[in-house]
Short mmCIF file of C-alpha atoms and ligand atoms in Angstrom, two decimals:
data_model
loop_
_atom_site.label_atom_id
_atom_site.label_comp_id
_atom_site.label_asym_id
_atom_site.label_seq_id
_atom_site.Cartn_x
_atom_site.Cartn_y
_atom_site.Cartn_z
CA UNK A 1 3.75 -16.29 14.42
CA UNK A 2 -0.04 -17.34 14.80
CA UNK A 3 0.14 -18.46 18.09
CA UNK A 4 1.31 -15.53 20.27
CA UNK A 5 -1.60 -15.34 22.72
CA UNK A 6 -4.48 -13.35 21.50
CA UNK A 7 -5.67 -13.67 17.82
CA UNK A 8 -8.35 -12.52 15.62
CA UNK A 9 -11.47 -13.97 13.70
CA UNK A 10 -13.74 -12.59 10.87
CA UNK A 11 -17.50 -12.93 12.21
CA UNK A 12 -19.48 -10.81 9.45
CA UNK A 13 -19.23 -9.67 6.13
CA UNK A 14 -21.48 -7.20 4.11
CA UNK A 15 -21.49 -5.70 0.90
CA UNK A 16 -23.03 -3.08 -1.65
CA UNK A 17 -23.04 -2.04 -5.18
CA UNK A 18 -24.59 0.99 -6.95
CA UNK A 19 -27.64 0.08 -8.79
CA UNK A 20 -26.92 1.56 -12.36
CA UNK A 21 -25.52 -0.98 -14.27
CA UNK A 22 -23.18 -0.52 -17.59
CA UNK A 23 -22.82 -3.64 -19.51
CA UNK A 24 -20.41 -4.37 -22.17
CA UNK A 25 -22.64 -3.56 -25.14
CA UNK A 26 -23.46 -0.44 -23.48
CA UNK A 27 -20.03 0.67 -22.97
CA UNK A 28 -19.16 -0.04 -26.80
CA UNK A 29 -21.26 3.10 -27.25
CA UNK A 30 -18.76 4.93 -25.30
CA UNK A 31 -15.50 3.79 -26.57
CA UNK A 32 -14.43 1.30 -29.60
CA UNK A 33 -14.95 -2.16 -27.86
CA UNK A 34 -17.31 -5.10 -27.79
CA UNK A 35 -18.50 -7.52 -25.48
CA UNK A 36 -16.66 -10.27 -27.33
CA UNK A 37 -13.25 -8.67 -26.67
CA UNK A 38 -13.83 -7.42 -22.95
CA UNK A 39 -15.25 -10.94 -21.85
CA UNK A 40 -12.34 -12.87 -23.46
CA UNK A 41 -9.48 -10.60 -22.53
CA UNK A 42 -10.84 -9.81 -18.80
CA UNK A 43 -13.98 -11.95 -18.13
CA UNK A 44 -15.87 -8.93 -17.19
CA UNK A 45 -19.54 -8.58 -18.62
CA UNK A 46 -20.86 -5.32 -16.48
CA UNK A 47 -19.99 -3.10 -13.94
CA UNK A 48 -21.78 -0.99 -11.43
CA UNK A 49 -21.36 2.68 -11.49
CA UNK A 50 -22.02 5.26 -8.55
CA UNK A 51 -24.09 8.29 -9.95
CA UNK A 52 -24.17 11.90 -9.25
CA UNK A 53 -26.25 11.46 -6.17
CA UNK A 54 -24.28 8.57 -4.91
CA UNK A 55 -21.06 8.76 -2.69
CA UNK A 56 -18.47 6.26 -1.51
CA UNK A 57 -19.76 6.82 2.07
CA UNK A 58 -23.22 5.51 1.24
CA UNK A 59 -22.11 2.22 -0.32
CA UNK A 60 -19.36 1.77 2.51
CA UNK A 61 -21.85 2.67 5.44
CA UNK A 62 -24.22 -0.01 3.71
CA UNK A 63 -21.69 -2.84 3.75
CA UNK A 64 -20.64 -2.09 6.96
CA UNK A 65 -24.00 -1.98 8.62
CA UNK A 66 -24.72 -5.40 6.98
CA UNK A 67 -21.39 -6.87 8.25
CA UNK A 68 -22.07 -5.90 11.86
CA UNK A 69 -25.83 -7.01 11.66
CA UNK A 70 -23.99 -10.47 10.64
CA UNK A 71 -21.83 -10.62 13.24
CA UNK A 72 -24.62 -10.18 15.83
CA UNK A 73 -23.13 -6.94 17.20
CA UNK A 74 -24.52 -3.20 17.02
CA UNK A 75 -22.49 -0.20 15.98
CA UNK A 76 -22.03 0.65 19.42
CA UNK A 77 -19.91 -2.66 19.78
CA UNK A 78 -17.53 -1.02 17.28
CA UNK A 79 -14.09 0.25 18.54
CA UNK A 80 -12.27 0.66 15.33
CA UNK A 81 -13.51 1.47 11.60
CA UNK A 82 -10.49 1.17 8.94
CA UNK A 83 -11.65 2.18 5.43
CA UNK A 84 -9.58 1.12 2.56
CA UNK A 85 -9.95 3.23 -0.30
CA UNK A 86 -8.08 5.17 -2.99
CA UNK A 87 -11.22 7.37 -3.78
CA UNK A 88 -12.34 8.96 -0.91
CA UNK A 89 -15.60 11.42 -0.86
CA UNK A 90 -12.74 13.90 0.99
CA UNK A 91 -9.31 13.63 0.81
CA UNK A 92 -8.79 14.29 4.67
CA UNK A 93 -10.56 10.82 4.74
CA UNK A 94 -14.44 9.31 4.43
CA UNK A 95 -14.13 6.90 7.42
CA UNK A 96 -15.28 9.48 9.89
CA UNK A 97 -18.49 10.15 7.79
CA UNK A 98 -19.13 6.52 7.82
CA UNK A 99 -18.68 6.24 11.43
CA UNK A 100 -21.26 9.23 11.91
CA UNK A 101 -23.40 7.54 9.16
CA UNK A 102 -23.67 4.09 10.93
CA UNK A 103 -23.62 5.57 14.51
CA UNK A 104 -20.64 3.88 15.92
CA UNK A 105 -19.63 6.82 17.92
CA UNK A 106 -17.15 4.80 20.17
CA UNK A 107 -15.19 3.72 17.38
CA UNK A 108 -11.99 5.59 16.13
CA UNK A 109 -11.89 5.92 12.23
CA UNK A 110 -9.34 6.43 9.86
CA UNK A 111 -8.54 5.65 5.97
CA UNK A 112 -5.80 3.53 4.51
CA UNK A 113 -4.77 3.50 1.06
CA UNK A 114 -2.60 0.91 -0.74
CA UNK A 115 -5.31 0.52 -3.73
CA UNK A 116 -6.17 -2.75 -4.99
CA UNK A 117 -4.29 -4.28 -1.90
CA UNK A 118 -6.11 -2.17 0.43
CA UNK A 119 -8.22 -4.83 1.83
CA UNK A 120 -5.39 -7.06 2.38
CA UNK A 121 -3.12 -4.58 3.72
CA UNK A 122 -5.94 -3.28 6.14
CA UNK A 123 -6.83 -6.88 7.17
CA UNK A 124 -3.17 -7.27 8.46
CA UNK A 125 -3.35 -3.62 10.09
CA UNK A 126 -6.57 -4.09 12.10
CA UNK A 127 -5.21 -7.50 13.13
CA UNK A 128 -2.45 -5.94 14.90
CA UNK A 129 -4.94 -3.54 16.72
CA UNK A 130 -6.88 -6.84 17.99
CA UNK A 131 -3.90 -8.96 19.01
CA UNK A 132 -2.37 -6.28 20.71
CA UNK A 133 -5.58 -5.93 22.82
CA UNK A 134 -5.84 -2.41 22.09
CA UNK A 135 -9.56 -2.86 20.59
CA UNK A 136 -12.08 -5.86 20.65
CA UNK A 137 -14.26 -5.13 17.59
CA UNK A 138 -13.25 -3.89 14.36
CA UNK A 139 -14.82 -3.26 10.96
CA UNK A 140 -12.72 -3.23 8.09
CA UNK A 141 -14.43 -1.75 4.70
CA UNK A 142 -12.93 -2.02 1.18
CA UNK A 143 -14.54 0.81 -1.00
CA UNK A 144 -13.96 2.39 -4.49
CA UNK A 145 -15.50 4.68 -6.79
CA UNK A 146 -13.05 4.15 -9.43
CA UNK A 147 -15.56 5.61 -11.95
CA UNK A 148 -14.91 9.19 -10.87
CA UNK A 149 -11.30 8.89 -11.74
CA UNK A 150 -11.34 6.69 -15.10
CA UNK A 151 -10.57 8.20 -18.65
CA UNK A 152 -13.75 7.38 -20.36
CA UNK A 153 -11.97 7.99 -23.62
CA UNK A 154 -9.50 5.32 -23.01
CA UNK A 155 -10.74 1.74 -23.90
CA UNK A 156 -7.35 0.21 -22.31
CA UNK A 157 -8.82 0.98 -19.02
CA UNK A 158 -12.45 2.16 -18.85
CA UNK A 159 -13.68 -1.47 -19.69
CA UNK A 160 -11.98 -2.81 -16.46
CA UNK A 161 -13.12 -0.87 -13.74
CA UNK A 162 -16.61 -0.48 -11.38
CA UNK A 163 -17.46 0.75 -8.00
CA UNK A 164 -18.64 -0.84 -5.18
CA UNK A 165 -17.84 -1.72 -1.49
CA UNK A 166 -17.35 -4.77 0.99
CA UNK A 167 -16.83 -5.15 4.82
CA UNK A 168 -15.81 -7.36 7.38
CA UNK A 169 -16.21 -7.40 10.98
CA UNK A 170 -13.09 -8.65 12.79
CA UNK A 171 -13.01 -9.57 16.24
CA UNK A 172 -10.33 -10.27 18.96
CA UNK A 173 -10.33 -13.50 20.61
CA UNK A 174 -8.23 -15.34 23.36
CA UNK A 175 -8.45 -18.71 21.41
CA UNK A 176 -6.87 -19.65 18.03
CA UNK A 177 -5.60 -16.90 15.84
CA UNK A 178 -7.56 -17.32 12.55
CA UNK A 179 -4.99 -14.84 10.60
CA UNK A 180 -3.03 -17.92 9.76
CA UNK A 181 -0.17 -16.25 7.97
CA UNK A 182 0.34 -13.22 5.92
CA UNK A 183 3.06 -11.41 3.61
CA UNK A 184 2.78 -7.99 2.39
CA UNK A 185 5.20 -6.49 -0.35
CA UNK A 186 5.93 -3.16 -2.30
CA UNK A 187 8.12 -2.06 -5.23
CA UNK A 188 8.01 1.55 -5.65
CA UNK A 189 10.38 1.48 -8.50
CA UNK A 190 7.27 0.12 -10.55
CA UNK A 191 4.97 3.10 -9.48
CA UNK A 192 4.84 4.67 -12.98
CA UNK A 193 3.01 1.75 -14.36
CA UNK A 194 -0.35 2.35 -12.36
CA UNK A 195 -1.45 6.09 -11.23
CA UNK A 196 -4.15 8.38 -10.32
CA UNK A 197 -1.55 11.21 -9.88
CA UNK A 198 -1.78 14.59 -8.75
CA UNK A 199 -0.57 17.22 -11.64
CA UNK A 200 -0.14 20.82 -10.54
CA UNK A 201 0.98 24.10 -11.98
CA UNK A 202 3.02 26.86 -10.51
CA UNK A 203 1.01 29.56 -8.63
CA UNK A 204 3.30 32.45 -7.35
CA UNK A 205 1.94 34.02 -4.00
CA UNK A 206 4.55 36.38 -3.34
CA UNK A 207 7.48 37.28 -5.38
CA UNK A 208 9.48 34.86 -3.59
CA UNK A 209 7.14 31.73 -2.65
CA UNK A 210 5.51 29.59 -5.38
CA UNK A 211 3.01 26.87 -4.63
CA UNK A 212 1.65 24.26 -6.94
CA UNK A 213 -2.31 24.12 -7.25
CA UNK A 214 -3.99 21.40 -9.48
CA UNK A 215 -5.97 18.41 -9.32
CA UNK A 216 -5.78 14.49 -10.02
CA UNK A 217 -5.48 13.00 -13.43
CA UNK A 218 -7.35 10.09 -14.61
CA UNK A 219 -6.15 6.41 -14.14
CA UNK A 220 -3.26 5.73 -16.38
CA UNK A 221 -1.74 1.89 -16.51
CA UNK A 222 0.43 -0.09 -18.68
CA UNK A 223 -1.97 -3.08 -18.59
CA UNK A 224 0.88 -5.49 -19.74
CA UNK A 225 3.30 -4.66 -17.19
CA UNK A 226 0.46 -5.03 -14.71
CA UNK A 227 -0.64 -8.39 -16.03
CA UNK A 228 3.10 -9.89 -15.81
CA UNK A 229 3.49 -8.54 -12.47
CA UNK A 230 0.29 -10.11 -11.14
CA UNK A 231 0.84 -13.45 -12.41
CA UNK A 232 4.42 -13.51 -11.64
CA UNK A 233 4.33 -12.05 -7.68
CA UNK A 234 0.93 -13.08 -6.55
CA UNK A 235 1.59 -17.18 -6.48
CA UNK A 236 4.71 -16.21 -4.78
CA UNK A 237 3.42 -14.21 -2.02
CA UNK A 238 0.69 -16.77 -1.50
CA UNK A 239 3.10 -19.65 -1.01
CA UNK A 240 5.23 -17.53 1.44
CA UNK A 241 1.87 -16.58 3.79
CA UNK A 242 0.75 -20.49 3.19
CA UNK A 243 4.66 -21.40 4.48
CA UNK A 244 4.25 -18.95 7.48
CA UNK A 245 0.82 -20.41 8.34
CA UNK A 246 2.52 -23.83 8.14
CA UNK A 247 -0.13 -24.96 5.56
CA UNK A 248 0.21 -26.03 2.06
CA UNK A 249 -1.99 -25.38 -1.11
CA UNK A 250 -4.05 -28.78 -0.52
CA UNK A 251 -5.12 -27.41 3.00
CA UNK A 252 -7.07 -24.47 1.21
CA UNK A 253 -10.81 -24.48 0.73
CA UNK A 254 -10.81 -21.41 -1.12
CA UNK A 255 -8.60 -18.70 -3.47
CA UNK A 256 -9.84 -15.34 -3.38
CA UNK A 257 -7.92 -12.94 -5.52
CA UNK A 258 -8.09 -9.28 -6.18
CA UNK A 259 -10.96 -9.48 -9.16
CA UNK A 260 -9.15 -7.63 -11.71
CA UNK A 261 -9.10 -10.08 -14.81
CA UNK A 262 -10.35 -13.71 -15.03
CA UNK A 263 -7.20 -14.67 -17.16
CA UNK A 264 -5.00 -13.63 -14.05
CA UNK A 265 -6.97 -15.54 -11.45
CA UNK A 266 -6.79 -18.83 -13.54
CA UNK A 267 -3.12 -18.56 -14.35
CA UNK A 268 -2.34 -17.81 -10.62
CA UNK A 269 -4.58 -20.81 -9.58
CA UNK A 270 -2.85 -23.03 -12.19
CA UNK A 271 0.56 -21.98 -10.92
CA UNK A 272 -0.49 -22.97 -7.41
CA UNK A 273 -1.99 -26.10 -8.95
CA UNK A 274 -5.28 -25.20 -7.51
CA UNK A 275 -8.55 -26.83 -9.22
CA UNK A 276 -10.60 -23.67 -10.94
CA UNK A 277 -13.75 -24.83 -8.47
CA UNK A 278 -11.96 -23.66 -5.57
CA UNK A 279 -11.49 -20.06 -7.05
CA UNK A 280 -14.00 -17.72 -5.92
CA UNK A 281 -15.00 -15.23 -8.77
CA UNK A 282 -17.75 -12.58 -9.11
CA UNK A 283 -15.70 -10.25 -11.51
CA UNK A 284 -18.17 -10.66 -14.46
CA UNK A 285 -20.93 -8.91 -12.68
CA UNK A 286 -18.84 -5.94 -10.97
CA UNK A 287 -15.44 -5.77 -13.08
CA UNK A 288 -12.59 -4.20 -11.15
CA UNK A 289 -13.82 -2.48 -7.97
CA UNK A 290 -10.07 -2.22 -6.11
CA UNK A 291 -10.16 -2.14 -2.44
CA UNK A 292 -13.73 -3.44 -2.34
CA UNK A 293 -13.05 -6.64 -4.68
CA UNK A 294 -12.06 -8.95 -2.14
CA UNK A 295 -14.91 -8.40 0.37
CA UNK A 296 -17.57 -7.87 -2.08
CA UNK A 297 -16.47 -11.57 -3.60
CA UNK A 298 -16.19 -12.73 -0.08
CA UNK A 299 -19.77 -11.23 1.16
CA UNK A 300 -21.49 -12.80 -1.67
CA UNK A 301 -19.88 -16.61 -1.27
CA UNK A 302 -20.62 -16.33 2.45
CA UNK A 303 -24.28 -15.59 1.75
CA UNK A 304 -24.52 -18.13 -1.03
CA UNK A 305 -23.32 -20.72 1.58
CA UNK A 306 -20.01 -21.50 -0.26
CA UNK A 307 -17.68 -20.29 2.28
CA UNK A 308 -18.64 -21.80 5.59
CA UNK A 309 -17.23 -21.37 9.27
CA UNK A 310 -13.87 -23.13 9.59
CA UNK A 311 -12.75 -22.82 5.83
CA UNK A 312 -9.47 -21.87 4.86
CA UNK A 313 -9.10 -18.95 2.17
CA UNK A 314 -6.21 -17.77 0.66
CA UNK A 315 -6.66 -13.90 -0.02
CA UNK A 316 -4.29 -11.71 -2.25
CA UNK A 317 -4.66 -8.28 -3.63
CA UNK A 318 -2.31 -6.37 -5.89
CA UNK A 319 -2.06 -3.22 -7.96
CA UNK A 320 -0.66 -0.01 -7.74
CA UNK A 321 2.04 1.02 -5.53
CA UNK A 322 3.04 -1.33 -6.83
CA UNK A 323 1.76 -3.09 -3.71
CA UNK A 324 0.68 -6.83 -3.46
CA UNK A 325 0.03 -9.08 -0.38
CA UNK A 326 -1.76 -12.32 0.70
CA UNK A 327 -3.29 -13.53 3.99
CA UNK A 328 -4.80 -17.06 4.84
CA UNK A 329 -7.63 -16.63 6.99
CA UNK A 330 -10.13 -19.19 8.37
CA UNK A 331 -13.60 -17.94 8.21
CA UNK A 332 -15.67 -17.53 11.33
CA UNK A 333 -16.28 -19.24 14.51
CA UNK A 334 -16.49 -23.17 14.75
O1 UT7 B 401 -5.93 -3.53 -10.12
C1 UT7 B 401 -5.03 -3.96 -11.18
C2 UT7 B 401 -5.60 -3.45 -12.29
N1 UT7 B 401 -4.68 -3.39 -13.20
C3 UT7 B 401 -5.19 -4.89 -14.14
O2 UT7 B 401 -5.10 -6.02 -13.77
C4 UT7 B 401 -4.63 -4.88 -15.18
C5 UT7 B 401 -3.75 -6.01 -15.87
N2 UT7 B 401 -3.77 -6.06 -17.31
C6 UT7 B 401 -4.82 -6.56 -18.19
O3 UT7 B 401 -5.67 -7.01 -17.54
C7 UT7 B 401 -4.47 -6.68 -19.54
O4 UT7 B 401 -3.52 -6.22 -19.86
C8 UT7 B 401 -5.74 -5.61 -20.44
C9 UT7 B 401 -6.78 -6.39 -20.18
C10 UT7 B 401 -5.45 -4.47 -19.75
C11 UT7 B 401 -5.33 -5.66 -21.68
O5 UT7 B 401 -5.43 -6.85 -22.36
P1 UT7 B 401 -4.34 -7.34 -23.21
O6 UT7 B 401 -4.37 -8.88 -23.84
O7 UT7 B 401 -2.92 -7.52 -22.68
O8 UT7 B 401 -4.22 -6.42 -24.60
P2 UT7 B 401 -3.24 -5.40 -25.02
O9 UT7 B 401 -3.06 -4.38 -24.23
O10 UT7 B 401 -1.98 -6.10 -25.32
O11 UT7 B 401 -3.90 -5.14 -26.32
C12 UT7 B 401 -4.12 -5.74 -27.47
C13 UT7 B 401 -5.00 -5.17 -28.46
C14 UT7 B 401 -4.57 -3.85 -29.12
O12 UT7 B 401 -4.58 -3.83 -30.45
P3 UT7 B 401 -3.45 -3.96 -31.15
O13 UT7 B 401 -2.19 -2.74 -30.97
O14 UT7 B 401 -3.14 -5.34 -31.14
O15 UT7 B 401 -4.29 -3.58 -32.66
C15 UT7 B 401 -5.25 -2.72 -28.35
O16 UT7 B 401 -5.16 -1.61 -28.86
O17 UT7 B 401 -6.47 -4.99 -28.03
C16 UT7 B 401 -6.61 -3.29 -28.31
N3 UT7 B 401 -7.40 -2.98 -27.28
C17 UT7 B 401 -8.86 -3.31 -27.22
N4 UT7 B 401 -9.79 -3.53 -28.30
C18 UT7 B 401 -11.28 -3.43 -27.71
C19 UT7 B 401 -7.17 -2.72 -26.07
N5 UT7 B 401 -8.33 -2.32 -25.30
C20 UT7 B 401 -9.38 -2.76 -26.14
C21 UT7 B 401 -10.55 -2.75 -25.86
N6 UT7 B 401 -11.44 -3.31 -26.98
N7 UT7 B 401 -11.21 -2.48 -24.60
#
């Protein structure tokens, strides 16, 4: 499937996190919890939060600009911008605002929603536009500001989430396709286990027409159920992606999972028989940043010199939907 002619290559990355930091000790002033409980059960030590003056588009634009610079391109070279997010500044979409902010005037821009799987789903979506030859240069952003939607009185969820943005530049190539394999999955029968749902009340307009008006409710989650789902499904979807790529676990240089819980990452690596030193993690610093978590960790690993051109990385996202998916990519041009 990977050698159908034109392919894609990831040639730049960027990331941005808000400056306001909330560590576990500070959080224990908000709800009854402790650094010890949070660190032991999740691996999280701190998270960054967008303040009242900040916005999703501001951090997303910063990440996108960095990725374009690393790719050696300018905003004018970009044909397509896809923003994976569940927390847009505007329900009509925020990708357009980012297009304007970075000056990518030639680019078409739209949002894609697949919660914590958004980056992986976005990567595969963007790859289709490039493989078919419609576009040449695309920016894929994963960004979320879940702090806006967390119930800050629910210690079962509020300790997990943080805000951030990450981006990559994908380019069409006539050479080898560096998206080596992928697999995407959904199971709507488990939709109720993780929600940020609209709730409305009846609002009569006329004697025979009634509509609903309301608002989105804070995040609700069955943590144990999501934990079980992730540990069971993520190794499976990575194995399928490796099979499609005609690779084995031994061929992987890095495992980069959605940064939700260190115990999930450790369990998945163990099931795949991957040594811990191949697992990329920056969860301790940022918490679960939803669609941002994979590109944020990827960008840090690239800038630290860990991930090098030619490295094979298995990325996998999982979360609300429920959605989950994996992709095997080879980083950069060699
Ligand atoms: O993007 C996907 C998003 N979601 C996830 O990745 C979530 C996956 N699930 C998890 O990460 C874990 O299920 C959690 C970290 C959310 C919870 O860990 P757990 O080991 O499953 O804990 P639990 O929910 O079974 O709760 C154990 C105990 C309970 O007390 P009792 O009933 O045993 O007395 C909770 O009330 O821990 C208590 N607890 C807390 N204590 C201190 C729950 N949250 C906290 C807290 N601080 N923040």
